[in-house]
Tab-separated table of C-alpha atoms in Angstrom:
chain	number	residue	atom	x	y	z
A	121	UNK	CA	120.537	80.995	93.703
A	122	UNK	CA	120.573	77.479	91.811
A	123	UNK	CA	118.710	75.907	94.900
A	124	UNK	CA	116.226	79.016	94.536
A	125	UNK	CA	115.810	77.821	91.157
A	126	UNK	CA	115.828	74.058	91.695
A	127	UNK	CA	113.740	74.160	94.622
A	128	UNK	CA	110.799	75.990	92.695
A	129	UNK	CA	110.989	73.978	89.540
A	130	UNK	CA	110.458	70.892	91.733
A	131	UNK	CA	107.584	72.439	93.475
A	132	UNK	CA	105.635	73.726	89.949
A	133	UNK	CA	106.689	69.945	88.828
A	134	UNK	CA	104.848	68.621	91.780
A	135	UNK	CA	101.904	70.658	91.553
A	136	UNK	CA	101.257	69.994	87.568
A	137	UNK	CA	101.639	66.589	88.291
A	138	UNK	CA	99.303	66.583	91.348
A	139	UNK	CA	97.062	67.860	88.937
A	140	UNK	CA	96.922	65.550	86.088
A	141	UNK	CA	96.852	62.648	89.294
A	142	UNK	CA	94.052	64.116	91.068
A	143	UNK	CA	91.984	64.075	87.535
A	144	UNK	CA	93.405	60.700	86.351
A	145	UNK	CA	92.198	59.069	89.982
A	146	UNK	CA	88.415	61.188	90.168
A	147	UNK	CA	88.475	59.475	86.846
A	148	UNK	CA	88.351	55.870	87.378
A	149	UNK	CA	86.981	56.669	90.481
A	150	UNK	CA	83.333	57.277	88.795
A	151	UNK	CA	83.854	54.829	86.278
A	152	UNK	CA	84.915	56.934	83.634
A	153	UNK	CA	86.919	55.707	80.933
A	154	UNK	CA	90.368	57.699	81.032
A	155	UNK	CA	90.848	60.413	78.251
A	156	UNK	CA	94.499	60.716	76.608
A	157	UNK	CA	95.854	63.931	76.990
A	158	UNK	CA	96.296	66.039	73.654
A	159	UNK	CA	98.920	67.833	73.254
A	160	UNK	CA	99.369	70.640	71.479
A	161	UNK	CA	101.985	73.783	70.751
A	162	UNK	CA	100.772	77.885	70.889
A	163	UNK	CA	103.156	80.945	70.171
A	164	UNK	CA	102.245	84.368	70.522
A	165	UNK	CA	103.298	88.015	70.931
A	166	UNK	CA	101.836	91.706	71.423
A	167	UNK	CA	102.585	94.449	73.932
A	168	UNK	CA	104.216	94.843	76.894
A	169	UNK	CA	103.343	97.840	79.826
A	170	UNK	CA	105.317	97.608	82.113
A	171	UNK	CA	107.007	99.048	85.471
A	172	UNK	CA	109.569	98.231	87.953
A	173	UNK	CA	110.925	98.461	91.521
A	174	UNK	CA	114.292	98.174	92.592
A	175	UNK	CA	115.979	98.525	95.812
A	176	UNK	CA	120.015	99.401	95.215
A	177	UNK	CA	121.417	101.345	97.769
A	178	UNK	CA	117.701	103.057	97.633
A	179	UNK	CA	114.353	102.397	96.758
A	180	UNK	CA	113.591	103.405	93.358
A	181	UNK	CA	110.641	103.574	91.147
A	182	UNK	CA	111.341	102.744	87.889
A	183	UNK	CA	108.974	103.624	84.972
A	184	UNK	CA	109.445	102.099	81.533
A	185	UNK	CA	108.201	103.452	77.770
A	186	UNK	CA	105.689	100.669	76.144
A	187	UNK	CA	107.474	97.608	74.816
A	188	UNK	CA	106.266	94.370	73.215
A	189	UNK	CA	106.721	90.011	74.368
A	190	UNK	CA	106.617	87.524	72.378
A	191	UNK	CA	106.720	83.691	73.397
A	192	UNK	CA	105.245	79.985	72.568
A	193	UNK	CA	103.962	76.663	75.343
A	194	UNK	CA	103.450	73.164	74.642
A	195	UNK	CA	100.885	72.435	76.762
A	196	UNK	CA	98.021	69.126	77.001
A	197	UNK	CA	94.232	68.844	77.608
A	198	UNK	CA	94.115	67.079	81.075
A	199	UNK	CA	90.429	66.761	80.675
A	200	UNK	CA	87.280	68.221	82.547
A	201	UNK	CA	88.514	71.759	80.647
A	202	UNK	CA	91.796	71.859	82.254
A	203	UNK	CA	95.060	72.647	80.528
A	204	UNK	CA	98.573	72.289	81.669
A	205	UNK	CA	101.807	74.709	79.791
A	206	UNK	CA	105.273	74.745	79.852
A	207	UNK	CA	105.872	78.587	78.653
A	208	UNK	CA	109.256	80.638	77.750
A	209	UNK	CA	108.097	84.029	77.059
A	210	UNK	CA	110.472	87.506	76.949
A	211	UNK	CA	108.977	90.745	77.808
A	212	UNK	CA	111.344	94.091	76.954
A	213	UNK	CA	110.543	97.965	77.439
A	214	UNK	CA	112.700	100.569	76.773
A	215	UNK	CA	113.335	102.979	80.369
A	216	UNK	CA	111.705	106.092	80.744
A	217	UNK	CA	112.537	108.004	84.155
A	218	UNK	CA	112.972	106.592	88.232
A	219	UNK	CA	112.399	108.617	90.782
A	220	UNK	CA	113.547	107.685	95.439
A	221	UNK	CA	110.230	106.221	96.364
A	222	UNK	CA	111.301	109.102	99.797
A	223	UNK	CA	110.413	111.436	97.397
A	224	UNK	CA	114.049	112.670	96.053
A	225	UNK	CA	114.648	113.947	92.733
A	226	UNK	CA	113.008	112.335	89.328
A	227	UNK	CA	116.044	111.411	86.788
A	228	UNK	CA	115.388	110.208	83.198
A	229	UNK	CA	117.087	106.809	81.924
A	230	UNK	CA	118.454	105.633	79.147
A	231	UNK	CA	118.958	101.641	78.549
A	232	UNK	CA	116.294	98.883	78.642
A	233	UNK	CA	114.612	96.684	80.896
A	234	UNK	CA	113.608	92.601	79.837
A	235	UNK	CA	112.790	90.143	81.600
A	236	UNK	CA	112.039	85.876	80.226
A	237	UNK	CA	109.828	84.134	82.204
A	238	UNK	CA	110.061	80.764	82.250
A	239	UNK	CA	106.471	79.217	83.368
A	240	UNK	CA	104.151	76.089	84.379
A	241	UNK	CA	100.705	77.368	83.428
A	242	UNK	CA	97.472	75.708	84.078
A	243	UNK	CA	94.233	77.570	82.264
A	244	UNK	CA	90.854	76.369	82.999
A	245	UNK	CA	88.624	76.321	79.624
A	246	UNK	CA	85.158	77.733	79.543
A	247	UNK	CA	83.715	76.203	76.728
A	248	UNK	CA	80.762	78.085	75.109
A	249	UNK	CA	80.837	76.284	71.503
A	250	UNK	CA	83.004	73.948	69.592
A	251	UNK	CA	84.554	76.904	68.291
A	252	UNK	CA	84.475	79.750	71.532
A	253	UNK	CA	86.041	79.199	74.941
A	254	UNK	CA	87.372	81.590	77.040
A	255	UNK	CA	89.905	80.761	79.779
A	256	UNK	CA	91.652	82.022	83.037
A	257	UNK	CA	94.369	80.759	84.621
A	258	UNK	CA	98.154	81.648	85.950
A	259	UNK	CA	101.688	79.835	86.287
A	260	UNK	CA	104.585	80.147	88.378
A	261	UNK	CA	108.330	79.344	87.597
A	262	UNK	CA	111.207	81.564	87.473
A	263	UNK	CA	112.378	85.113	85.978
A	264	UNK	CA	115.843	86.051	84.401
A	265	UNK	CA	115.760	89.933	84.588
A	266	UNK	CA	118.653	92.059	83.065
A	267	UNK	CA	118.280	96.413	82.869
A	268	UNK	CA	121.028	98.603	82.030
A	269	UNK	CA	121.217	102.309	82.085
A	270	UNK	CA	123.687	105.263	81.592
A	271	UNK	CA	123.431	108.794	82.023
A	272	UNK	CA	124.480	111.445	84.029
A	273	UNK	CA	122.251	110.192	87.227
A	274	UNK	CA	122.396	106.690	86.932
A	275	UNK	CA	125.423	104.232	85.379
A	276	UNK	CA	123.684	100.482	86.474
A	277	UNK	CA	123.785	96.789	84.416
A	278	UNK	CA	121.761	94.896	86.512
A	279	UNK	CA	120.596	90.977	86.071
A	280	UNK	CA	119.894	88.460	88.322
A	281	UNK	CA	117.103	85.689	88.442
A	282	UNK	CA	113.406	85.751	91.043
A	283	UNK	CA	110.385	83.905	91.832
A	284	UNK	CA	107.755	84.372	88.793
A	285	UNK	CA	104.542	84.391	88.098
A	286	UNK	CA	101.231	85.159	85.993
A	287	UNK	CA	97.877	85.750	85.963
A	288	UNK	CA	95.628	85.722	82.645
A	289	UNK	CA	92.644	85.454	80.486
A	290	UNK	CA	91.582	85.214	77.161
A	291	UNK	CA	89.595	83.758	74.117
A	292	UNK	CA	90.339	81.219	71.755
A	293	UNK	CA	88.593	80.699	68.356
A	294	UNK	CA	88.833	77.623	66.773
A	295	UNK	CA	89.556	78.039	63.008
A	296	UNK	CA	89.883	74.156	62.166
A	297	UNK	CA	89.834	71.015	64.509
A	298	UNK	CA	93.280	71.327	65.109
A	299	UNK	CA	94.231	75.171	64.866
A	300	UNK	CA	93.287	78.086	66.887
A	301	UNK	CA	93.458	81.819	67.375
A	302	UNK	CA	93.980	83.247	70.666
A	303	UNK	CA	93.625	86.874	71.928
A	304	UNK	CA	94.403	87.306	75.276
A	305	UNK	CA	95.501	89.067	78.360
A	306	UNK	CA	98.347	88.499	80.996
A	307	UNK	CA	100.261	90.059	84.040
A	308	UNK	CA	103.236	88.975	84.259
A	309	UNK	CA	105.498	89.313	87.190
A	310	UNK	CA	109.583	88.663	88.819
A	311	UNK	CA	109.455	89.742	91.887
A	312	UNK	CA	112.754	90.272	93.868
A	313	UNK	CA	115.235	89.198	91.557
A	314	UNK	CA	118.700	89.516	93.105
A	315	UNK	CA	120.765	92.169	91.293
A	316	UNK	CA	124.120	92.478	91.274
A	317	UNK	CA	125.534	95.605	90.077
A	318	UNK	CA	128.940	95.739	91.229
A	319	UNK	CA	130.822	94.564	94.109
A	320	UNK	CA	129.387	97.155	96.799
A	321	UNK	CA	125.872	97.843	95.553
A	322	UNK	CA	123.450	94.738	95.148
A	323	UNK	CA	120.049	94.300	95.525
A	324	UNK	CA	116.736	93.686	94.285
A	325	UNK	CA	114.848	94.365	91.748
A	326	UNK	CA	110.990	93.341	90.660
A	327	UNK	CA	109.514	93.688	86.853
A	328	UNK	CA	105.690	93.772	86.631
A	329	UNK	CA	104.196	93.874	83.066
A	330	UNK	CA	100.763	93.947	81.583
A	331	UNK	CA	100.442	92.214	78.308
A	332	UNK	CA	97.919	92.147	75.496
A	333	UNK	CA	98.837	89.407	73.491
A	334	UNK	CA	97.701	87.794	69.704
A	335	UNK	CA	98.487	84.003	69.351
A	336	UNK	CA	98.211	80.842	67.693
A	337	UNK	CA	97.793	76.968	69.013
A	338	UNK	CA	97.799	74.054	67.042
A	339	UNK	CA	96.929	70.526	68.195
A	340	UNK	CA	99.567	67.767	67.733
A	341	UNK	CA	98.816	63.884	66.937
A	342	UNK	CA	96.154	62.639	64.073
A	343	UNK	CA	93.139	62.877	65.977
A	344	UNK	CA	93.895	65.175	68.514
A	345	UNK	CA	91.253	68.154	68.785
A	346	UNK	CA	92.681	72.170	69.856
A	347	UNK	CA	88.995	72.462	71.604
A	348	UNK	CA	88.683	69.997	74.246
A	349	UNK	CA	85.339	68.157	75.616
A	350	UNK	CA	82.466	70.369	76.952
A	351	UNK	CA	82.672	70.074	80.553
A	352	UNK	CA	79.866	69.771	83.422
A	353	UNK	CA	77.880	72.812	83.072
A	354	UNK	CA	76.017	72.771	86.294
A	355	UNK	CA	79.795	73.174	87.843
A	356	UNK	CA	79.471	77.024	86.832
A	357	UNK	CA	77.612	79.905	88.925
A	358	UNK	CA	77.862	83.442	89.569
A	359	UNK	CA	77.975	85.268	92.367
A	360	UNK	CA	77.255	89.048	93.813
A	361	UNK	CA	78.252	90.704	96.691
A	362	UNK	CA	78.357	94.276	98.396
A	363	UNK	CA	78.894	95.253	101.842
A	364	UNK	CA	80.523	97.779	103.950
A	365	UNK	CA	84.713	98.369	104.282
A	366	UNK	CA	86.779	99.502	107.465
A	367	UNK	CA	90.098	100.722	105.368
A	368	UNK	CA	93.289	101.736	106.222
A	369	UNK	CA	96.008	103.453	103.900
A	370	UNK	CA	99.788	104.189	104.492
A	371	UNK	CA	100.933	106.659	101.859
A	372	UNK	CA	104.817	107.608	101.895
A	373	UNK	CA	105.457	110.849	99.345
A	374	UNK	CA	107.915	113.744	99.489
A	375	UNK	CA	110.130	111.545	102.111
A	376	UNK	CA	107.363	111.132	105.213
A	377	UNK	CA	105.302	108.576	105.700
A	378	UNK	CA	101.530	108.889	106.397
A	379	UNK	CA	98.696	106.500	107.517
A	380	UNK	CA	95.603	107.629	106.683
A	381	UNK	CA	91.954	106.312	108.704
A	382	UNK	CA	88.904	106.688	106.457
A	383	UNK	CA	85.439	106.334	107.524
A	384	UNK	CA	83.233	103.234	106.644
A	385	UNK	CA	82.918	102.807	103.118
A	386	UNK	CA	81.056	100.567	101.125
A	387	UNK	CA	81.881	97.552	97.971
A	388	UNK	CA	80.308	95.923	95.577
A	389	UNK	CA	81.155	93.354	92.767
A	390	UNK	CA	80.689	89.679	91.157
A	391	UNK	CA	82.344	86.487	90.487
A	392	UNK	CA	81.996	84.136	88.126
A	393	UNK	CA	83.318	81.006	89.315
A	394	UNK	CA	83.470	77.096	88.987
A	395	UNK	CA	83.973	73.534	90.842
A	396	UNK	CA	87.449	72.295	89.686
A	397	UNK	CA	87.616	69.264	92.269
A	398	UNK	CA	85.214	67.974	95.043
A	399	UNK	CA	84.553	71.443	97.389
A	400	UNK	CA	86.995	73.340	95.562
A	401	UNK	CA	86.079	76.155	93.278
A	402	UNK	CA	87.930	78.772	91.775
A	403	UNK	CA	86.857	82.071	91.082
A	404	UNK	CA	87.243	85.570	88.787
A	405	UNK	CA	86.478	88.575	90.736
A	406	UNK	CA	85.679	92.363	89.935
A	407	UNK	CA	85.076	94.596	92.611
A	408	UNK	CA	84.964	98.162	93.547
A	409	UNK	CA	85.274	99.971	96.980
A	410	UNK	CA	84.915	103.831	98.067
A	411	UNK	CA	85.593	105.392	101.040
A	412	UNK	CA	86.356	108.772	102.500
A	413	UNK	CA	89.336	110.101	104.135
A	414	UNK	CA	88.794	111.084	107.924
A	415	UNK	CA	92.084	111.729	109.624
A	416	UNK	CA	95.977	111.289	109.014
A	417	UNK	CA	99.185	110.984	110.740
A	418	UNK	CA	102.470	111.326	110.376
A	419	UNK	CA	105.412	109.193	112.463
A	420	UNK	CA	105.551	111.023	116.006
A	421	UNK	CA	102.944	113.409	114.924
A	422	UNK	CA	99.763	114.107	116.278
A	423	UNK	CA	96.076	113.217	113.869
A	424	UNK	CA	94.863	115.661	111.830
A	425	UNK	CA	91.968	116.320	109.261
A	426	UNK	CA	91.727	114.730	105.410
A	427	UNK	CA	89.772	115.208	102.715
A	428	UNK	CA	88.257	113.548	99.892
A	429	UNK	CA	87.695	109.819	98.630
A	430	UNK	CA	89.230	106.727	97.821
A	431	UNK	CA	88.516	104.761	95.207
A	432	UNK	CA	89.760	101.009	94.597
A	433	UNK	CA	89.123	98.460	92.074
A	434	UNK	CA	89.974	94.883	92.257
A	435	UNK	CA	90.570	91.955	89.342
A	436	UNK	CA	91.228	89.185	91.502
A	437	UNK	CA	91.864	85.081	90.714
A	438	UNK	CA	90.072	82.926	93.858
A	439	UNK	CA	90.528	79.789	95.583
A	440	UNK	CA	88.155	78.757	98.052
A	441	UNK	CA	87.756	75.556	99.909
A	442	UNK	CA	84.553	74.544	100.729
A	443	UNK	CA	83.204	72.624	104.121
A	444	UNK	CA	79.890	70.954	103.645
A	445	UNK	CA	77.168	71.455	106.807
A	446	UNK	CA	73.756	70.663	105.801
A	447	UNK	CA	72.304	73.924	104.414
A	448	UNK	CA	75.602	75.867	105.360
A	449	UNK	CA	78.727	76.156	103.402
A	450	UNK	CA	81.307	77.338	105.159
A	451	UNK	CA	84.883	78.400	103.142
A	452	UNK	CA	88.586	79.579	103.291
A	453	UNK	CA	90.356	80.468	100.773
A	454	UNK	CA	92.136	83.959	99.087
A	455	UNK	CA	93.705	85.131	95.403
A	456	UNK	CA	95.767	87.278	93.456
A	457	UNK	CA	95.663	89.845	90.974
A	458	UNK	CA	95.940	93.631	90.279
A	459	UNK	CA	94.304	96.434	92.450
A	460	UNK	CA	93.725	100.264	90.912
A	461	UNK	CA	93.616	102.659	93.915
A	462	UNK	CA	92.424	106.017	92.981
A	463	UNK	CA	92.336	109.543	95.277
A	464	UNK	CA	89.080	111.261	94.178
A	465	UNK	CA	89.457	114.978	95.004
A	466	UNK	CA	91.787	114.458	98.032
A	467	UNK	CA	93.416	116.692	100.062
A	468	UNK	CA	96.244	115.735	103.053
A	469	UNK	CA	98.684	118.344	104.437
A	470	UNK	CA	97.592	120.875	102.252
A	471	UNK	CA	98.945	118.900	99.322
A	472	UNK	CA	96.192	118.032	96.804
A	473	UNK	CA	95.996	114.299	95.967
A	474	UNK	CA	93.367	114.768	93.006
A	475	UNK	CA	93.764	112.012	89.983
A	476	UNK	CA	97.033	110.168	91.792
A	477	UNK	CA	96.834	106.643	90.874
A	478	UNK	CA	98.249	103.622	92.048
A	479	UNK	CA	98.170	100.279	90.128
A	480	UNK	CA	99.992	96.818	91.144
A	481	UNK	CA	99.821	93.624	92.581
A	482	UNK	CA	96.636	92.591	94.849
A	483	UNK	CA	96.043	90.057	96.923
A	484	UNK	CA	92.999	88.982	99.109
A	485	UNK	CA	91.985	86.445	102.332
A	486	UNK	CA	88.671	85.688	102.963
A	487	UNK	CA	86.975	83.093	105.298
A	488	UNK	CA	82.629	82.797	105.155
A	489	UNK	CA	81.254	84.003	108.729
A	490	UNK	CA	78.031	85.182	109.269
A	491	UNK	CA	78.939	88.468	108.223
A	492	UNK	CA	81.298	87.297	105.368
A	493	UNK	CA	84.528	88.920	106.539
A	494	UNK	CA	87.324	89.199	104.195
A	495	UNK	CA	90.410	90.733	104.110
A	496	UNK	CA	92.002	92.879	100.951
A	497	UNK	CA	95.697	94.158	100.410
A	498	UNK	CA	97.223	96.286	98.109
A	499	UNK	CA	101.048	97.148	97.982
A	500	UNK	CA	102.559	98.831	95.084
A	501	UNK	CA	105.940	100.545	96.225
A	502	UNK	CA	104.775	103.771	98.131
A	503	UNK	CA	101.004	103.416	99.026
A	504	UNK	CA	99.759	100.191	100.493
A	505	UNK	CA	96.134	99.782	101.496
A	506	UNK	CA	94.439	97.409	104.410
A	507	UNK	CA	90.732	96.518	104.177
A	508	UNK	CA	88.568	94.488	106.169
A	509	UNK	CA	85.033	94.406	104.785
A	510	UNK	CA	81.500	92.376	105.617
A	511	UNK	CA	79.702	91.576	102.751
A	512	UNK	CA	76.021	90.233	102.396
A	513	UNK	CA	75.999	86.460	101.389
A	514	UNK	CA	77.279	85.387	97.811
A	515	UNK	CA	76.174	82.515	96.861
């Protein structure tokens, strides 16, 4: 485990310091004079909503009662609206109930579940005014998980440390030159944090919590400023797509395991994006798909009707990497965030499907072809969703 650790604190070392190089270098490059980094300290808290997954001697859901975080970053202006954090933030939530993800009995718990993330953030500003700017961003770094329970169905003290990571936005409102007020959102996230929970029963276990946080930041040094620059706003642009989807769903409940073939389906959404380094651009996506249910079947089984719809939403962070041709601009890239799959009025071995809902980690891959293929995944515990869509050009 401590060349888990060391091995991605090296790697988030290298990439925050790639970063501040690569903006130091484009820089001089252009003649620029070179900007000193302000630096500057933020602390925050609010509430926690949160769920987990853990796989001891079974695969378990694990749903948790609303909790609350609390945390604090020094972090430094880099220049060009780009920010770079050191965070240690805790996350707690009381348990509620887990339930075998084959379907076996539901069993309440007792205990709590916390979790401290320990994070290199970097948060591209948007700045609007020299007192507004919104920002997105994420981090990566490690998670110390611990959740203990006891009770009639359960007896478990689990901790053990994963890989980490976030995904966020917010809005900052500068009060003074050197102070401001931050409201913001984050998912947070340890994914397969080795558990031990006595000699004969380890595993893993991942914590994934949604956070609406208040905080505070206050720029350090005499002349340092808590709202950076304004940036190149012609670096900015939005973008709309829609298109058709060819989806597939597997769906395990009550202890079989379905996969599900819809017919073609359609999706829409936007981006608002910008040009962080020569043909790069990142990207903040909202999307929506629907699609009907044609056919399932189970393992050995032979295909049989379904009913109803599926409905998906997507809040996704981009990357793309552009390759300049003239008047064409082909690109590769992908991103993370959180996908909301929904069963509209569904119906699959005569067991209705009406208002379940699935929320967790999404992820995307996408590479411009003339028909602007991408590729969309959702996996949250027992339903995981495959997409391939064309879209109409967007940009």
């Amino acid at each position: 485990m401590r060349l888990n650790l060391r091995s991605s604190a090296s790697t988030l070392a290298l990439l925050l310091a790639a970063t501040a190089y690569s903006h130091a270098s484009r820089a001089a490059d252009i003649g620029q004079p070179m900007v000193e980094p302000d630096w500057y300290l933020s602390v925050f808290g609010g509430a926690s909503f949160a769920q987990g997954l853990a796989t001891i001697s079974s695969q378990k859901e694990i749903r948790l009662n609303d909790g609350f975080l609390l945390g604090g970053a020094i972090g430094r202006n880099l220049g060009e609206g780009l920010r770079s954090e050191l965070e240690i933030s805790y996350a707690t939530n009381d348990n509620d109930w887990a339930q075998e993800l084959a379907g076996g009995t539901k069993y309440e718990l007792n205990g709590s579940t916390s979790a401290v993330f320990v994070l290199g953030n970097l948060w591209k500003d948007i700045r609007l005014s020299d007192t507004v700017q919104p920002y997105v961003g994420g981090g990566v770094g490690v998670g110390i998980l611990n959740s203990d329970s006891e009770s009639v169905d359960v007896d478990w003290d689990i901790d053990g440390f994963g890989l980490a990571g976030q995904l966020g936005a917010g809005l900052r409102f500068a009060l003074t030159e050197r102070l401001a007020v931050d409201a913001g959102y984050r998912l947070r996230a340890v994914v397969d944090a080795s558990s031990n929970n006595g000699d004969n029963d380890n595993g893993v276990f991942s914590f994934y919590s949604h956070g609406v946080q208040l905080g505070a930041s206050y720029a350090l040094g005499a002349d340092s400023r808590i709202i950076g620059a304004a940036g190149d706003p012609s670096s900015w642009y939005v973008s709309l797509f829609a298109g058709a989807i060819f989806t597939e769903t597997g769906w395990n409940y009550g202890g079989s395991s379905y996969l599900i073939d819809h017919k073609t389906g359609f999706t829409v959404g936007g981006a608002v994006g910008t040009h962080i380094a020569p043909e790069l651009r990142a990207e903040l996506e909202l999307s929506y798909a629907r699609s009907k249910l044609e056919n399932y079947s189970e393992r050995d089984n032979d295909t049989q009707d379904a009913s109803g719809d599926l409905e998906q939403g997507f809040i996704l962070a981009n990357i793309w990497k552009d390759f300049e041709f003239g008047l064409f601009t082909p690109y590769i890239g992908g991103g993370i965030g959180v996908g909301v799959l929904h069963f509209d009025d569904s119906e699959l071995d005569s067991d209705k499907m009406s208002n379940d809902t699935n929320i967790g980690l999404a992820g995307q891959f996408r590479c411009r072809r003339p028909d602007g293929g991408r590729r969309q995944h959702v996996d949250r515990g027992r339903l995981s969703l495959q997409e391939h869509s064309r879209c109409s050009p967007d940009r």
